[in-house]
GROMACS .gro file of N, CA and C in nm:
model
  207
    1ASN      N    1   6.949  -0.929  -1.551
    1ASN     CA    2   7.009  -1.035  -1.629
    1ASN      C    3   6.947  -1.035  -1.768
    2ASN      N    4   7.031  -1.039  -1.872
    2ASN     CA    5   6.982  -1.033  -2.010
    2ASN      C    6   6.902  -1.155  -2.049
    3MET      N    7   6.943  -1.272  -2.000
    3MET     CA    8   6.871  -1.395  -2.035
    3MET      C    9   6.730  -1.393  -1.978
    4THR      N   10   6.715  -1.344  -1.857
    4THR     CA   11   6.582  -1.336  -1.794
    4THR      C   12   6.493  -1.240  -1.872
    5GLU      N   13   6.548  -1.129  -1.916
    5GLU     CA   14   6.471  -1.032  -1.996
    5GLU      C   15   6.430  -1.092  -2.129
    6LEU      N   16   6.520  -1.167  -2.191
    6LEU     CA   17   6.489  -1.230  -2.319
    6LEU      C   18   6.378  -1.334  -2.304
    7ILE      N   19   6.387  -1.414  -2.200
    7ILE     CA   20   6.283  -1.514  -2.175
    7ILE      C   21   6.150  -1.446  -2.146
    8SER      N   22   6.151  -1.342  -2.065
    8SER     CA   23   6.029  -1.269  -2.033
    8SER      C   24   5.968  -1.206  -2.157
    9LEU      N   25   6.051  -1.149  -2.242
    9LEU     CA   26   6.003  -1.087  -2.366
    9LEU      C   27   5.945  -1.192  -2.460
   10THR      N   28   6.008  -1.308  -2.468
   10THR     CA   29   5.958  -1.416  -2.552
   10THR      C   30   5.823  -1.466  -2.504
   11ILE      N   31   5.809  -1.483  -2.375
   11ILE     CA   32   5.681  -1.529  -2.318
   11ILE      C   33   5.573  -1.424  -2.339
   12ASP      N   34   5.607  -1.297  -2.317
   12ASP     CA   35   5.511  -1.189  -2.342
   12ASP      C   36   5.467  -1.188  -2.488
   13GLY      N   37   5.563  -1.204  -2.578
   13GLY     CA   38   5.531  -1.207  -2.721
   13GLY      C   39   5.439  -1.322  -2.756
   14PHE      N   40   5.464  -1.437  -2.696
   14PHE     CA   41   5.378  -1.553  -2.719
   14PHE      C   42   5.235  -1.525  -2.675
   15PHE      N   43   5.219  -1.469  -2.555
   15PHE     CA   44   5.085  -1.442  -2.504
   15PHE      C   45   5.014  -1.334  -2.586
   16ILE      N   46   5.086  -1.237  -2.635
   16ILE     CA   47   5.026  -1.135  -2.722
   16ILE      C   48   4.981  -1.199  -2.853
   17TYR      N   49   5.065  -1.285  -2.911
   17TYR     CA   50   5.032  -1.355  -3.036
   17TYR      C   51   4.906  -1.439  -3.019
   18VAL      N   52   4.900  -1.516  -2.910
   18VAL     CA   53   4.784  -1.601  -2.886
   18VAL      C   54   4.660  -1.516  -2.854
   19GLY      N   55   4.678  -1.407  -2.781
   19GLY     CA   56   4.565  -1.318  -2.751
   19GLY      C   57   4.505  -1.257  -2.875
   20VAL      N   58   4.590  -1.208  -2.964
   20VAL     CA   59   4.541  -1.153  -3.091
   20VAL      C   60   4.477  -1.265  -3.172
   21GLY      N   61   4.537  -1.383  -3.167
   21GLY     CA   62   4.479  -1.498  -3.237
   21GLY      C   63   4.341  -1.533  -3.187
   22LEU      N   64   4.320  -1.526  -3.056
   22LEU     CA   65   4.187  -1.553  -3.001
   22LEU      C   66   4.084  -1.451  -3.048
   23LEU      N   67   4.124  -1.324  -3.047
   23LEU     CA   68   4.032  -1.219  -3.095
   23LEU      C   69   4.001  -1.238  -3.244
   24PHE      N   70   4.104  -1.267  -3.321
   24PHE     CA   71   4.085  -1.291  -3.464
   24PHE      C   72   3.994  -1.411  -3.487
   25THR      N   73   4.015  -1.516  -3.407
   25THR     CA   74   3.938  -1.640  -3.425
   25THR      C   75   3.790  -1.618  -3.402
   26ILE      N   76   3.755  -1.538  -3.305
   26ILE     CA   77   3.612  -1.509  -3.282
   26ILE      C   78   3.551  -1.448  -3.407
   27TRP      N   79   3.618  -1.350  -3.463
   27TRP     CA   80   3.569  -1.286  -3.585
   27TRP      C   81   3.571  -1.384  -3.702
   28PHE      N   82   3.679  -1.460  -3.713
   28PHE     CA   83   3.696  -1.551  -3.827
   28PHE      C   84   3.588  -1.658  -3.829
   29VAL      N   85   3.561  -1.719  -3.715
   29VAL     CA   86   3.462  -1.826  -3.710
   29VAL      C   87   3.322  -1.772  -3.738
   30LEU      N   88   3.293  -1.652  -3.691
   30LEU     CA   89   3.159  -1.596  -3.709
   30LEU      C   90   3.139  -1.531  -3.846
   31VAL      N   91   3.244  -1.467  -3.901
   31VAL     CA   92   3.227  -1.388  -4.024
   31VAL      C   93   3.331  -1.423  -4.132
   32GLY      N   94   3.457  -1.427  -4.094
   32GLY     CA   95   3.566  -1.434  -4.192
   32GLY      C   96   3.572  -1.560  -4.275
   33ALA      N   97   3.536  -1.674  -4.217
   33ALA     CA   98   3.543  -1.799  -4.292
   33ALA      C   99   3.450  -1.795  -4.413
   34LYS      N  100   3.337  -1.729  -4.398
   34LYS     CA  101   3.243  -1.716  -4.510
   34LYS      C  102   3.301  -1.631  -4.622
   35LYS      N  103   3.387  -1.535  -4.588
   35LYS     CA  104   3.450  -1.451  -4.689
   35LYS      C  105   3.554  -1.529  -4.769
   36MET      N  106   3.617  -1.626  -4.704
   36MET     CA  107   3.719  -1.707  -4.772
   36MET      C  108   3.657  -1.817  -4.857
   37ASP      N  109   3.548  -1.875  -4.808
   37ASP     CA  110   3.489  -1.991  -4.875
   37ASP      C  111   3.337  -1.981  -4.865
   38ASP      N  112   3.273  -1.970  -4.979
   38ASP     CA  113   3.127  -1.960  -4.981
   38ASP      C  114   3.060  -2.086  -4.926
   39GLY      N  115   3.131  -2.198  -4.929
   39GLY     CA  116   3.076  -2.323  -4.878
   39GLY      C  117   3.057  -2.323  -4.728
   40MET      N  118   3.114  -2.226  -4.658
   40MET     CA  119   3.099  -2.218  -4.513
   40MET      C  120   2.962  -2.165  -4.472
   41GLU      N  121   2.891  -2.108  -4.565
   41GLU     CA  122   2.758  -2.055  -4.535
   41GLU      C  123   2.666  -2.169  -4.495
   42GLY      N  124   2.607  -2.157  -4.378
   42GLY     CA  125   2.512  -2.255  -4.331
   42GLY      C  126   2.572  -2.378  -4.264
   43THR      N  127   2.703  -2.380  -4.245
   43THR     CA  128   2.764  -2.496  -4.178
   43THR      C  129   2.729  -2.491  -4.029
   44PRO      N  130   2.713  -2.607  -3.967
   44PRO     CA  131   2.678  -2.608  -3.824
   44PRO      C  132   2.792  -2.556  -3.737
   45PHE      N  133   2.754  -2.507  -3.621
   45PHE     CA  134   2.853  -2.446  -3.532
   45PHE      C  135   2.957  -2.546  -3.485
   46HIS      N  136   2.918  -2.671  -3.465
   46HIS     CA  137   3.017  -2.770  -3.419
   46HIS      C  138   3.125  -2.792  -3.524
   47PHE      N  139   3.095  -2.773  -3.651
   47PHE     CA  140   3.199  -2.781  -3.754
   47PHE      C  141   3.294  -2.662  -3.743
   48LYS      N  142   3.239  -2.547  -3.714
   48LYS     CA  143   3.322  -2.427  -3.702
   48LYS      C  144   3.415  -2.435  -3.581
   49LEU      N  145   3.378  -2.513  -3.480
   49LEU     CA  146   3.466  -2.531  -3.364
   49LEU      C  147   3.598  -2.596  -3.404
   50ILE      N  148   3.594  -2.676  -3.509
   50ILE     CA  149   3.717  -2.741  -3.558
   50ILE      C  150   3.817  -2.636  -3.607
   51LEU      N  151   3.770  -2.523  -3.653
   51LEU     CA  152   3.856  -2.418  -3.707
   51LEU      C  153   3.933  -2.341  -3.599
   52ILE      N  154   3.887  -2.348  -3.476
   52ILE     CA  155   3.942  -2.262  -3.370
   52ILE      C  156   4.091  -2.284  -3.346
   53PRO      N  157   4.138  -2.406  -3.321
   53PRO     CA  158   4.282  -2.420  -3.290
   53PRO      C  159   4.373  -2.374  -3.404
   54GLY      N  160   4.337  -2.412  -3.526
   54GLY     CA  161   4.419  -2.373  -3.640
   54GLY      C  162   4.418  -2.224  -3.666
   55SER      N  163   4.304  -2.161  -3.648
   55SER     CA  164   4.298  -2.017  -3.675
   55SER      C  165   4.366  -1.935  -3.566
   56ILE      N  166   4.374  -1.989  -3.444
   56ILE     CA  167   4.451  -1.919  -3.339
   56ILE      C  168   4.598  -1.918  -3.378
   57LEU      N  169   4.648  -2.029  -3.427
   57LEU     CA  170   4.790  -2.038  -3.461
   57LEU      C  171   4.823  -1.972  -3.595
   58MET      N  172   4.733  -1.982  -3.690
   58MET     CA  173   4.762  -1.935  -3.826
   58MET      C  174   4.695  -1.802  -3.860
   59TRP      N  175   4.660  -1.723  -3.761
   59TRP     CA  176   4.584  -1.602  -3.788
   59TRP      C  177   4.653  -1.504  -3.882
   60PRO      N  178   4.785  -1.488  -3.880
   60PRO     CA  179   4.843  -1.393  -3.977
   60PRO      C  180   4.823  -1.438  -4.122
   61VAL      N  181   4.835  -1.567  -4.148
   61VAL     CA  182   4.817  -1.620  -4.283
   61VAL      C  183   4.673  -1.603  -4.327
   62LEU      N  184   4.580  -1.635  -4.239
   62LEU     CA  185   4.438  -1.621  -4.272
   62LEU      C  186   4.399  -1.476  -4.296
   63LEU      N  187   4.454  -1.388  -4.215
   63LEU     CA  188   4.425  -1.245  -4.231
   63LEU      C  189   4.473  -1.194  -4.366
   64ILE      N  190   4.591  -1.235  -4.406
   64ILE     CA  191   4.644  -1.195  -4.538
   64ILE      C  192   4.557  -1.250  -4.648
   65LYS      N  193   4.516  -1.377  -4.638
   65LYS     CA  194   4.431  -1.437  -4.741
   65LYS      C  195   4.297  -1.365  -4.753
   66ILE      N  196   4.241  -1.324  -4.641
   66ILE     CA  197   4.112  -1.254  -4.646
   66ILE      C  198   4.127  -1.119  -4.712
   67PHE      N  199   4.237  -1.046  -4.681
   67PHE     CA  200   4.254  -0.914  -4.742
   67PHE      C  201   4.293  -0.922  -4.890
   68LYS      N  202   4.349  -1.033  -4.934
   68LYS     CA  203   4.382  -1.047  -5.076
   68LYS      C  204   4.261  -1.077  -5.160
   69LYS      N  205   4.153  -1.124  -5.098
   69LYS     CA  206   4.030  -1.157  -5.174
   69LYS      C  207   3.954  -1.036  -5.212
   0.00000   0.00000   0.00000
């Protein structure tokens, strides 16, 4: 059934997007945020936890911004 395949492909795409976002977020919180903003140097880890949900969802935008710098 085409509809079942489309739904399965959409769900797979979502999980791939979130999976890549999780991997990106680990790097971003530990290293990448400092490259975007010098003010992130020395911030406490609990502040960096706030960045996790947004960076999982917005990882393509953040990645582009980091490479443009």
